[in-house]
Short mmCIF file of C-alpha atoms and ligand atoms in Angstrom, two decimals:
data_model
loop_
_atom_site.label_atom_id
_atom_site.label_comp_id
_atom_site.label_asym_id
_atom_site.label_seq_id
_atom_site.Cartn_x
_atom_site.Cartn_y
_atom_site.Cartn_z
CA UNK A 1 12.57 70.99 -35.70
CA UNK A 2 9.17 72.23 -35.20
CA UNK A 3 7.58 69.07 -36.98
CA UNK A 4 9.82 67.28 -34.98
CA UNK A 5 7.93 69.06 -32.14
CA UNK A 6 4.26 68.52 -33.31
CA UNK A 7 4.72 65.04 -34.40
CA UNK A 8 5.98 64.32 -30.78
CA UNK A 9 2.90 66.10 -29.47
CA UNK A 10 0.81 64.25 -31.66
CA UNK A 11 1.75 61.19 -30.52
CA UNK A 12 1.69 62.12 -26.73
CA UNK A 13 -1.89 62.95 -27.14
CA UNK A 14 -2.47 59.97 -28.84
CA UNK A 15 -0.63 57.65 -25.72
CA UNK A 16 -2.71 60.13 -23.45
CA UNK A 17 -5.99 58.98 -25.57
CA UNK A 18 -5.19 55.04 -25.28
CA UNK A 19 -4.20 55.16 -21.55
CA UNK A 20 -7.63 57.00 -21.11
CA UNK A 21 -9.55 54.31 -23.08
CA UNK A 22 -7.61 51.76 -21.11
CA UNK A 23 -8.33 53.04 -18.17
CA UNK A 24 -12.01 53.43 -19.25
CA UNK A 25 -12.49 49.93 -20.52
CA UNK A 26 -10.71 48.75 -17.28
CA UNK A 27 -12.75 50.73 -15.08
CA UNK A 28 -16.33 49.69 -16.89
CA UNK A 29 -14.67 46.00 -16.69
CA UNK A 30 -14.84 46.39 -13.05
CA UNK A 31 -18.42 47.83 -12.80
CA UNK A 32 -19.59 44.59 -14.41
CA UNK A 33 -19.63 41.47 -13.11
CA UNK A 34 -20.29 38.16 -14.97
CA UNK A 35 -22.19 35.05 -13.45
CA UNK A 36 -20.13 32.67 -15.49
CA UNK A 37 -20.42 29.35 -13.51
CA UNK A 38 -16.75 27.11 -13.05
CA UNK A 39 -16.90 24.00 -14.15
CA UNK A 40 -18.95 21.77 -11.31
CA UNK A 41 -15.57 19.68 -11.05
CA UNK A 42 -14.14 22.35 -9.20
CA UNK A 43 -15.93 22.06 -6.62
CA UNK A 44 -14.91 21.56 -2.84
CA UNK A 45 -11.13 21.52 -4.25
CA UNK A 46 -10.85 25.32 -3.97
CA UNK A 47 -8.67 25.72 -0.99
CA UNK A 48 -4.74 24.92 -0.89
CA UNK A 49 -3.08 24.51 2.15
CA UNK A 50 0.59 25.99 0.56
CA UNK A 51 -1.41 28.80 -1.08
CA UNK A 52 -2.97 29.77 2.74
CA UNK A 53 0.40 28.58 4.93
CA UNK A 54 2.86 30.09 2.48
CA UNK A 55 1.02 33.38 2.80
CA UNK A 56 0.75 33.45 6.53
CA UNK A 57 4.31 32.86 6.73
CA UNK A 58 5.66 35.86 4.86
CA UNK A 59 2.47 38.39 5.98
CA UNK A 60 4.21 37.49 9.46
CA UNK A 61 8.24 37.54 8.23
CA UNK A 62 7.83 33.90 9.88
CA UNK A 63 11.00 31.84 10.88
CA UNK A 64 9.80 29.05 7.57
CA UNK A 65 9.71 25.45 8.60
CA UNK A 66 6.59 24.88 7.14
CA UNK A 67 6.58 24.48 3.39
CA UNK A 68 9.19 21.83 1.97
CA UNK A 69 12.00 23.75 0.69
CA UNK A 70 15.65 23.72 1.32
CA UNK A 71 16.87 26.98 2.40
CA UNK A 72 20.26 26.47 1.46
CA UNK A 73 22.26 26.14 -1.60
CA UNK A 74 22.10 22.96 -4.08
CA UNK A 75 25.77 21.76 -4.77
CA UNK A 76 27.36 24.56 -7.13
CA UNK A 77 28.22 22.16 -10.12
CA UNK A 78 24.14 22.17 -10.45
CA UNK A 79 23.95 25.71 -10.52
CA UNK A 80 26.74 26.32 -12.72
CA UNK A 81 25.58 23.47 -15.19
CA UNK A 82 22.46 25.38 -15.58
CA UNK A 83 24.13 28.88 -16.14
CA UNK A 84 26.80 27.26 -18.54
CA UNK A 85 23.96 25.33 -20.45
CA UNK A 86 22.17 28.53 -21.04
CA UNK A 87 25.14 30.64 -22.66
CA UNK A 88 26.59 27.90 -24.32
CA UNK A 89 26.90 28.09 -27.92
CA UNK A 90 24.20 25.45 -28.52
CA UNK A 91 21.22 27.89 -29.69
CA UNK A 92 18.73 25.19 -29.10
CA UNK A 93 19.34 24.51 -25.80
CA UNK A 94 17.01 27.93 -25.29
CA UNK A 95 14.41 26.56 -27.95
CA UNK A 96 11.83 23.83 -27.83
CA UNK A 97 12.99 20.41 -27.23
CA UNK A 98 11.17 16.69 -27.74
CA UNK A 99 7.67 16.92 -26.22
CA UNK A 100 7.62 13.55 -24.03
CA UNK A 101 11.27 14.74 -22.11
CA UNK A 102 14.52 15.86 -23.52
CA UNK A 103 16.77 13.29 -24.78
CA UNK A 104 19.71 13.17 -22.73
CA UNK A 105 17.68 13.36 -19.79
CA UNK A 106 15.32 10.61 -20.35
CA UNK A 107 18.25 8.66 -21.25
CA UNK A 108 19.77 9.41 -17.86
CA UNK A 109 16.51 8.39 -16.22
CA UNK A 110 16.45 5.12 -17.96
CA UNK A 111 19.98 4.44 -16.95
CA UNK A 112 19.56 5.35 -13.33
CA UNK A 113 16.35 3.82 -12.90
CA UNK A 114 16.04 0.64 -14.98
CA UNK A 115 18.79 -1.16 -12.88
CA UNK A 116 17.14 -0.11 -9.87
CA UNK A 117 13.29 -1.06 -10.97
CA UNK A 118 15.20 -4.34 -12.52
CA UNK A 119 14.21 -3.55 -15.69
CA UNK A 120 15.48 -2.36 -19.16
CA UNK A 121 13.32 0.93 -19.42
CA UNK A 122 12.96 2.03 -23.09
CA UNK A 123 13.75 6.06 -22.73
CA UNK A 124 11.42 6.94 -25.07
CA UNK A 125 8.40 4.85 -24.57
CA UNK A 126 9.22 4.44 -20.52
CA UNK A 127 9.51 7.75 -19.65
CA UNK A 128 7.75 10.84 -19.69
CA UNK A 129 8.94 14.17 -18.02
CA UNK A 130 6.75 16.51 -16.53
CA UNK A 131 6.65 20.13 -14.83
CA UNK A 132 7.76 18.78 -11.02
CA UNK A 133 6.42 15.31 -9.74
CA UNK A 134 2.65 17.47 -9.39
CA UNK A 135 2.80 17.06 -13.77
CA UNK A 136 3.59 12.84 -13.33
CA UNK A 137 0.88 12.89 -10.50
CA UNK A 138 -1.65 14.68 -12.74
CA UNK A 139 -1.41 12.86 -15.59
CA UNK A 140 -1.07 9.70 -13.99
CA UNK A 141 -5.01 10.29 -12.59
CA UNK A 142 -6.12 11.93 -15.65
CA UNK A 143 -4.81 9.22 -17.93
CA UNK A 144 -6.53 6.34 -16.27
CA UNK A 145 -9.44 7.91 -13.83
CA UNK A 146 -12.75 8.25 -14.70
CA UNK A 147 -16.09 8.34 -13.51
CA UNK A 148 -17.10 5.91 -11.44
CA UNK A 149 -13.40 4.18 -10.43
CA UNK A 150 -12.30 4.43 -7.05
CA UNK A 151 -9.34 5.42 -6.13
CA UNK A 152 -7.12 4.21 -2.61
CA UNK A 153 -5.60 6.81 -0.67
CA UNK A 154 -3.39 6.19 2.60
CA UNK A 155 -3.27 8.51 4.93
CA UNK A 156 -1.19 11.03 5.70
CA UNK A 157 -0.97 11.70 1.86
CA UNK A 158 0.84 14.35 0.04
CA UNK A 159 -2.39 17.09 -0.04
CA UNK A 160 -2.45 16.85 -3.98
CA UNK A 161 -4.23 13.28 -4.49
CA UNK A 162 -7.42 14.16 -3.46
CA UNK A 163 -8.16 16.90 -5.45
CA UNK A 164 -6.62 15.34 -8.49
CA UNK A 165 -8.74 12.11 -8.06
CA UNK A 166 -11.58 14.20 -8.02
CA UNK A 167 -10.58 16.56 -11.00
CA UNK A 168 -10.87 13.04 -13.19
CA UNK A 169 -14.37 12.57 -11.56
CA UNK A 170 -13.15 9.46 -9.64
CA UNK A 171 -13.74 9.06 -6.21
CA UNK A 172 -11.40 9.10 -3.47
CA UNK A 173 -10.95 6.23 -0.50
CA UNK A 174 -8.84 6.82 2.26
CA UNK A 175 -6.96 4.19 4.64
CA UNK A 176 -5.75 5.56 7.35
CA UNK A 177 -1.77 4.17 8.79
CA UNK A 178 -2.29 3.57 12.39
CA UNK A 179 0.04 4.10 14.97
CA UNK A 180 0.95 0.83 16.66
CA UNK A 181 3.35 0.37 20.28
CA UNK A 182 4.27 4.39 21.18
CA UNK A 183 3.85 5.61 17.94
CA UNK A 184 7.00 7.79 18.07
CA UNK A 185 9.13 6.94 15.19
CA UNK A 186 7.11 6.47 11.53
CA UNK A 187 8.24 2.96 11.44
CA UNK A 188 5.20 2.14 14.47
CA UNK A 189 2.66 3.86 11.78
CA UNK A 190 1.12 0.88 10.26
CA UNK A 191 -1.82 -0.22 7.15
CA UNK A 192 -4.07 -2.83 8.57
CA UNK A 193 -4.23 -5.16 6.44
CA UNK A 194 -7.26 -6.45 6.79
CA UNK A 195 -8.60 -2.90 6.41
CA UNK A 196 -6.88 -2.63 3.19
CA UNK A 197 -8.41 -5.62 2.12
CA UNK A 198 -11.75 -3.91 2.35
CA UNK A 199 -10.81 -1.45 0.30
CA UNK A 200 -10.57 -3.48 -2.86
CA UNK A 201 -13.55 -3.92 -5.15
CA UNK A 202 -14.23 -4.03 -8.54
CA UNK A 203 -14.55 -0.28 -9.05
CA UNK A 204 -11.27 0.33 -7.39
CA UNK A 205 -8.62 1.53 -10.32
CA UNK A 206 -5.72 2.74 -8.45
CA UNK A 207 -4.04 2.97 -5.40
CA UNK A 208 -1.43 6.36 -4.67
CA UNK A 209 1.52 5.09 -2.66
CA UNK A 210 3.87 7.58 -1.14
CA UNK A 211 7.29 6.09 0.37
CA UNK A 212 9.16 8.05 1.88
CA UNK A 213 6.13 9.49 3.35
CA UNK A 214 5.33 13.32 3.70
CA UNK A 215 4.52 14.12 6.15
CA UNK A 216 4.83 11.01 8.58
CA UNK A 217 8.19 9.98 7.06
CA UNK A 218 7.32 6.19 7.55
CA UNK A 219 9.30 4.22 4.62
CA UNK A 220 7.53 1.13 3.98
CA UNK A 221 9.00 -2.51 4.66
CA UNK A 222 9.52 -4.83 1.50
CA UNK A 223 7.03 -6.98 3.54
CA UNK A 224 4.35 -4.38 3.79
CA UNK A 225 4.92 -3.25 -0.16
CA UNK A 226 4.83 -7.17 -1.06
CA UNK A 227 1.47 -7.25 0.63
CA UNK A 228 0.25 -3.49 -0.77
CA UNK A 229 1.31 -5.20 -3.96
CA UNK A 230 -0.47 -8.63 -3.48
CA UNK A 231 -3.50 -6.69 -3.77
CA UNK A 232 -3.04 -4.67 -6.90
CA UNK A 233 -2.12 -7.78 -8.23
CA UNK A 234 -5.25 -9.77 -7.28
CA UNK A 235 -7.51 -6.68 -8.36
CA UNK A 236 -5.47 -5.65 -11.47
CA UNK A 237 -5.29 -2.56 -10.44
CA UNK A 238 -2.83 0.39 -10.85
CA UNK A 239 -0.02 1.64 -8.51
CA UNK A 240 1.30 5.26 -8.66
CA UNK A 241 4.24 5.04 -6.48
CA UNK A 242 5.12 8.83 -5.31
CA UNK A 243 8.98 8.31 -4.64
CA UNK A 244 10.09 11.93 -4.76
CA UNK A 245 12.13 11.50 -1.25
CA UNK A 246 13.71 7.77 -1.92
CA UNK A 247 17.27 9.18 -1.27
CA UNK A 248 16.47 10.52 1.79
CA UNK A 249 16.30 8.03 4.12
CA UNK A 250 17.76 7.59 8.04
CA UNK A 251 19.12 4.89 10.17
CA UNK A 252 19.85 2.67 7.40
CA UNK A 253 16.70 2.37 6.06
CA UNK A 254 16.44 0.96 2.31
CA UNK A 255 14.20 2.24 -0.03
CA UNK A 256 11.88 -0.74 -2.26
CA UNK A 257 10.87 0.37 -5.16
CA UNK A 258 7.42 -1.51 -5.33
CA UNK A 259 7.58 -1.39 -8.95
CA UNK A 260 10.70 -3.68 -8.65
CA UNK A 261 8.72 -6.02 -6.98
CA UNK A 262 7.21 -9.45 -8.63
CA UNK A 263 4.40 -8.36 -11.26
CA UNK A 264 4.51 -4.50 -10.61
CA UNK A 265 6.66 -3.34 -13.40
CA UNK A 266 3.62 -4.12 -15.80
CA UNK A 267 1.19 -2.04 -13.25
CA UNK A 268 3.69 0.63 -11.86
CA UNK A 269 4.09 4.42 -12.25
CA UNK A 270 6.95 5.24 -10.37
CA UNK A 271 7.58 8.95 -9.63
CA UNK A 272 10.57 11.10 -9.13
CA UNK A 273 11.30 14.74 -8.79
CA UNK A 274 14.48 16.64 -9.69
CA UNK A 275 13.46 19.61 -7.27
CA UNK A 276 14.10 17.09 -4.45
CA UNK A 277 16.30 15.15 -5.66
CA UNK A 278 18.85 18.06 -6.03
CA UNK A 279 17.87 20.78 -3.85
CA UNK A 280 16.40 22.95 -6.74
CA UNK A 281 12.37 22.98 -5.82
CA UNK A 282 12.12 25.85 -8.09
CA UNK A 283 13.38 24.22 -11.14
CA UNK A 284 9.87 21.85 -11.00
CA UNK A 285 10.77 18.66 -13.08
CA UNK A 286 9.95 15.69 -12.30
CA UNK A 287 9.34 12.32 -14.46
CA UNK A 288 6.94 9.10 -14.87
CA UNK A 289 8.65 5.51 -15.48
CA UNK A 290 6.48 2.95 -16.24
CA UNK A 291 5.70 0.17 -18.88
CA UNK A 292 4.75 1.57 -22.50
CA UNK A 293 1.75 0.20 -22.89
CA UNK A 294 0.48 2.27 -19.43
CA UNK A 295 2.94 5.54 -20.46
CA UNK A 296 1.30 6.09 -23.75
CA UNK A 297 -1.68 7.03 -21.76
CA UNK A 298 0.25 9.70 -19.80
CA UNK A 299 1.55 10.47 -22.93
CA UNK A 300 -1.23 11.46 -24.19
CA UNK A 301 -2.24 13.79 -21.73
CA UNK A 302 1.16 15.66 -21.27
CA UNK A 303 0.56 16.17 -24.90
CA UNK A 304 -2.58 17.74 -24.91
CA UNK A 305 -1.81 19.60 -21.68
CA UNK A 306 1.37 20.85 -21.06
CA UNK A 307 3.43 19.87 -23.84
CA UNK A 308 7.10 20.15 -23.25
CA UNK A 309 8.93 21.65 -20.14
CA UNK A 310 11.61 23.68 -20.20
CA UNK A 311 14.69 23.05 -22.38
CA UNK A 312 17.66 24.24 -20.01
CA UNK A 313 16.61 23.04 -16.97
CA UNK A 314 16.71 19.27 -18.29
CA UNK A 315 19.84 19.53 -19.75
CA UNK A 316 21.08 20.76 -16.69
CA UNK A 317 19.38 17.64 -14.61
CA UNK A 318 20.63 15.27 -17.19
CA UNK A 319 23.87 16.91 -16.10
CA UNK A 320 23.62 16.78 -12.85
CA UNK A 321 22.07 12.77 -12.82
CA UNK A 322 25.00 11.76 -15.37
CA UNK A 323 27.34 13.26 -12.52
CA UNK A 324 25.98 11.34 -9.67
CA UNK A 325 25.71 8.21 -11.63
CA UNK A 326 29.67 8.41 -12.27
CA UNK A 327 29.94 8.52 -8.45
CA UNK A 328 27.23 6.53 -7.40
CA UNK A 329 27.40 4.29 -4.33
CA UNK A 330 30.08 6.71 -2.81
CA UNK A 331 30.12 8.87 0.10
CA UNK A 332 30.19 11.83 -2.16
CA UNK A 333 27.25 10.70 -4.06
CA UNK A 334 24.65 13.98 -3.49
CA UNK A 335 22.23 10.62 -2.98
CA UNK A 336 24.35 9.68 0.08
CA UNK A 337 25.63 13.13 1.28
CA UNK A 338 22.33 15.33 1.78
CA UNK A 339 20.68 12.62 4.01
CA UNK A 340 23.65 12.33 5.89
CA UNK A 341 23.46 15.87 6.65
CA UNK A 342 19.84 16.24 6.87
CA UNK A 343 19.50 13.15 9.25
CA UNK A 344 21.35 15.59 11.78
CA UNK A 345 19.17 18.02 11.58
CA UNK A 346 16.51 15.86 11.81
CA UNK A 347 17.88 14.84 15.35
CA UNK A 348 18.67 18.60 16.56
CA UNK A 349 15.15 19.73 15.41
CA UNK A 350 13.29 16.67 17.15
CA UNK A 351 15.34 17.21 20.60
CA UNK A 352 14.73 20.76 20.18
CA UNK A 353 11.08 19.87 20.53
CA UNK A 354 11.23 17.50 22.70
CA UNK A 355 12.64 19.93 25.21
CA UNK A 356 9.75 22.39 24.90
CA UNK A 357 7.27 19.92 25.36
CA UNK A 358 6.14 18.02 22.19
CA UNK A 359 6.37 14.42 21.45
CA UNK A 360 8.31 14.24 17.85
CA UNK A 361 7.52 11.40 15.76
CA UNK A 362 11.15 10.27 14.11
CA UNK A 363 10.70 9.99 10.79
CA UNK A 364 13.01 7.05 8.88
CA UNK A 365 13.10 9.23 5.36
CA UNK A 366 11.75 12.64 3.91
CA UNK A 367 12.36 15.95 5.46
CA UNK A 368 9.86 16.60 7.67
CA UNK A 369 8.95 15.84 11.56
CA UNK A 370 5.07 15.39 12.75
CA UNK A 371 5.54 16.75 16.38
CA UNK A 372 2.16 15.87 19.21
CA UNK A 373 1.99 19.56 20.37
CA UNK A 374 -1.23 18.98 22.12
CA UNK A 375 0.13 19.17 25.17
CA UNK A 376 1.49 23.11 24.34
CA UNK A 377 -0.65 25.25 26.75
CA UNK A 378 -1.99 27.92 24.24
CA UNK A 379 -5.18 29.88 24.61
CA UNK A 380 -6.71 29.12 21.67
CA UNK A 381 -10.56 30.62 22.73
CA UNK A 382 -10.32 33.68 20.14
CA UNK A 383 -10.45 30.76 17.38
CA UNK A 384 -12.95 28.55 18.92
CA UNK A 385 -15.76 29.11 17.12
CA UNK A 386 -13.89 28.98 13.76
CA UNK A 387 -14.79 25.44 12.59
CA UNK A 388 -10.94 24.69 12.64
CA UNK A 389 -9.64 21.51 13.79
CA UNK A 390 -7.17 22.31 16.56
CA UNK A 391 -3.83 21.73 14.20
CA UNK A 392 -4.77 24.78 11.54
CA UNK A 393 -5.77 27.10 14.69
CA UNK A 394 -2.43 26.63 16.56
CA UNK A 395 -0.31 26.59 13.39
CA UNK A 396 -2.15 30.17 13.01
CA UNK A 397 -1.59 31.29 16.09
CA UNK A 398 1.93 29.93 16.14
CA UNK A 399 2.52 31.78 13.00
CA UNK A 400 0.94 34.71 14.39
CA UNK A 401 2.16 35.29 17.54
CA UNK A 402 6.03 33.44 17.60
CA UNK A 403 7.27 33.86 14.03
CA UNK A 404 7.68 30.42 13.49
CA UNK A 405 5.52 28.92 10.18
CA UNK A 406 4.70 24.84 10.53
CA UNK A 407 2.02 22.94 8.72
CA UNK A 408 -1.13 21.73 10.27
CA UNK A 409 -1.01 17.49 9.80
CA UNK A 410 -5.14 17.66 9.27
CA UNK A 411 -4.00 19.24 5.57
CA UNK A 412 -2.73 15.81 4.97
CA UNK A 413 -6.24 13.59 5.79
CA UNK A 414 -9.63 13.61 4.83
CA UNK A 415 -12.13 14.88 6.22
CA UNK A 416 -13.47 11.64 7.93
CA UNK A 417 -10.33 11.25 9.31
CA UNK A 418 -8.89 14.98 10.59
CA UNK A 419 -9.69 13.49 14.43
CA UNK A 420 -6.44 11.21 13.93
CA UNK A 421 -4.44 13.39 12.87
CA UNK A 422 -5.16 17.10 14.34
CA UNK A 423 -2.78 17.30 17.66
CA UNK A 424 -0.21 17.01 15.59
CA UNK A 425 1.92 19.89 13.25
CA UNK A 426 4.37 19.48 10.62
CA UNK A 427 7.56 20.95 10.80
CA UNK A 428 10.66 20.86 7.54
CA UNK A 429 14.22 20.57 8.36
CA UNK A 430 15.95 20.87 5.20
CA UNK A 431 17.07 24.07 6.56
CA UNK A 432 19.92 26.25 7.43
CA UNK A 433 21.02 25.32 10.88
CA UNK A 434 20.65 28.95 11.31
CA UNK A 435 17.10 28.47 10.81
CA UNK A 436 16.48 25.76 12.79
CA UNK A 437 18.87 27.77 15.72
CA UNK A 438 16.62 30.54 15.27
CA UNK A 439 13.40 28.60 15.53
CA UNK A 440 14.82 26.91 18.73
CA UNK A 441 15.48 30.31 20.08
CA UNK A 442 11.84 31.38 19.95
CA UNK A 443 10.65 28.08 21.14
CA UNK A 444 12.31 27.72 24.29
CA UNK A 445 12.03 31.36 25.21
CA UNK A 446 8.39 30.96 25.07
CA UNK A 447 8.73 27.18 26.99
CA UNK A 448 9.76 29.30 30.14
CA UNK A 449 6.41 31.63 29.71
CA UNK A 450 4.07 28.17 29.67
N1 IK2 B 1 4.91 14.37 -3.91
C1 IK2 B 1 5.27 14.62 -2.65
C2 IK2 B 1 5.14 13.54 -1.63
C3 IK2 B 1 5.78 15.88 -2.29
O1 IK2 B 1 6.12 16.11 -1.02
C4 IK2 B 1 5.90 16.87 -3.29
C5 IK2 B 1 6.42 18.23 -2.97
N2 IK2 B 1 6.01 18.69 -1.72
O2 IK2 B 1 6.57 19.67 -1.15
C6 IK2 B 1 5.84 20.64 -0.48
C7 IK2 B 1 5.65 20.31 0.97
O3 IK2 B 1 5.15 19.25 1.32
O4 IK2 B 1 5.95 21.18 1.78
C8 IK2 B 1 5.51 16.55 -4.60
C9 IK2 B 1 5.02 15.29 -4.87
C10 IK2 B 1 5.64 17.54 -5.71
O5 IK2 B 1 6.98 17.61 -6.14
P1 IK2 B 1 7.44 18.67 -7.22
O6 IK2 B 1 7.89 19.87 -6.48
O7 IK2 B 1 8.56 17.98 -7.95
O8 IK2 B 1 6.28 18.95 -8.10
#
């Protein structure tokens, strides 16, 4: 008993000692402070607009129609595939699987997708599956930009291209879509083409397409993709095709596939995500389909970068895409359903703003809504001298002082080009109706006080 007693002393003292020299070590840690310089590519690409929206939002409990996230539930037979794959009895469906993608889901994605690019995509030389559509965008870039390309960006784009452009040491050219007659739905939000024209040259490596647009919404015409394509064709240049909303689409609108179109399989990366395709943001994977002689470059950096992604979570998409496909083209199809839901809230949340005085822009796909709100009379003088363009200083003060967390639109242009874009702000409605009831609440309670 009593060496029982000193042993467990000993040791004590000895957990006493360690926490002490932890604590020591920590504390001298902090008295020091390195001048180890980041790497000069990091440069400029330090702020995030999520990172600094996502943060005001919950610091003020915000009503959250800012970042892109359904705040309801997926359909149940995608949550339960993913708890049943877990316990099943299959041990390695917990353990690594193959690095590119796992095999029942790239074999769902070829399936899906090669009948609708018009193609017969090889699964394992086609494909590549990444951590959310962010992985397929980054190695897209890193596999094929480098120093000295160019790189076309139309604006509004998805906040993640520029940096990622630069990251490879390319450089970044941005077209803006101009709004054309009233400008009030995203189908008046046009590319000159002319302009585009001129943004071709013989350094120009790639052009980032994003249909259904976030944030505009604007779904792009098989005429204007034909001519978009025209000129990758004539350059020999690359498309990455960002396609992570094509089911959600409104009035009828069709999605084109620009890699379906005449001699853009061979220079296509099409992308995809499984977070918006089914709800599930938090699951983050998404895939690449493209021709193998451009995949093996993406490939290559998946596997020197991330590797493999989880092993559960694509079973449970393979699951969930081999379910859909056996009803695909239905009314129950989650491909047909969810828009059909969404495209009423879309029309609730853009009368609700219409009513308390900002011009909506109707999107045709995605789930967001670019509202004017320049004409909101907001004293905005405590932020003047901030350097802000007017869209991140009312978002702020929106946040701030009614609860209610949007997105500024300027987050989505360059810098050349914030003066287009900065009376309006961004606003999500895959929500809850309860969330959208609750923003409307706020909103027209503070209409009477203007
Ligand atoms: N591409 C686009 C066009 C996206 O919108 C997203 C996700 N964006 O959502 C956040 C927001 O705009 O509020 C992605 C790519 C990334 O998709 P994933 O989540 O699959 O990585």
């Amino acid at each position: 008993m009593r060496a029982k007693t000193n042993m467990a002393a000993r040791a004590f003292a000895l957990l006493r000692h360690n926490k002490l020299h932890y604590s020591l070590t920590t504390t001298s840690r902090r008295m020091t402070s390195s001048n180890v310089a980041p790497a000069s590519r990091l440069e400029g690409i330090d702020k995030n607009v999520w990172i600094e929206f996502t943060t005001l939002a919950s610091q003020h409990n915000a009503v959250n129609l800012g970042q892109g996230f359904p705040d309801f539930s997926p359909p149940n037979y995608v949550k339960e595939v993913l708890s049943k794959v877990v316990v099943s009895g299959d041990q390695m469906m917990n353990q690594y699987t193959r690095g590119f993608g796992h095999p029942r889901l790239v074999e769902n994605i070829s399936k899906l997708f090669g009948p609708l690019l018009g193609v017969d995509v090889d699964p394992y030389k086609e494909v590549l599956v990444t951590v959310g559509a962010y992985g397929s965008l980054f190695c897209s870039i890193m596999a094929f930009v480098q120093p000295g390309d160019e790189v076309i960006i139309i604006e509004p784009f998805f906040d993640c291209y520029q940096p990622m452009v630069k990251l490879a040491g390319g450089t970044p050219r941005f077209i803006p879509l101009r709004a054309t007659s009233s400008g009030g739905s995203s189908r008046d939000w046009k590319l000159d083409p002319d302009e585009l024209k001129l943004m071709f040259n013989d350094k120009t490596k790639a052009i980032v397409l994003n249909t259904p647009n976030n944030p505009l919404g604007k779904v792009y015409s098989r005429d204007e993709l034909t001519m978009i394509a025209e000129l990758c064709i004539e350059h020999d240049c690359l498309c990455i095709s960002d396609e992570v909303y094509e089911w959600l689409l409104y009035e009828g609108c069709t999605h084109t596939r620009i890699g379906s179109l005449p001699g853009m399989w061979e220079r296509t990366i099409t992308i995809g995500s499984a977070g918006k395709t089914f709800s599930v943001t938090g699951w983050k994977i998404g895939w690449s389909i493209g021709p193998s002689n451009l995949m093996k470059h993406l490939h290559t950096v998946s596997q020197n970068s991330i590797y493999n992604c989880p092993t559960p979570i694509q079973e449970a998409v393979a699951q969930g895409l081999e379910h859909e496909m056996s009803r695909f083209g239905t009314e129950d199809c989650y491909f047909k359903s969810l828009p059909r839901e969404l495209e009423v809230k879309r029309d609730h949340l853009a009368s609700i703003l219409r009513e308390v005085g900002m011009e909506p822009i109707l999107p045709q796909g995605g789930y967001f809504i670019l509202a004017d709100a320049s004409k909101l009379k907001v004293d905005l003088s405590d932020s003047a001298g901030s350097g802000e363009n007017y869209d991140y200083r009312l978002v702020k003060w929106i946040t701030r002082n009614k609860q209610v967390a949007t997105i500024p639109n300027s987050a989505f242009y360059s810098d050349e080009h914030k003066d287009i874009a900065e009376k309006y702000i961004r606003f999500c409605f895959c929500k809850k109706d309860e969330t959208i009831d609750k923003m409307e609440k706020i909103f027209k309670e503070w209409a009477k006080t203007m």
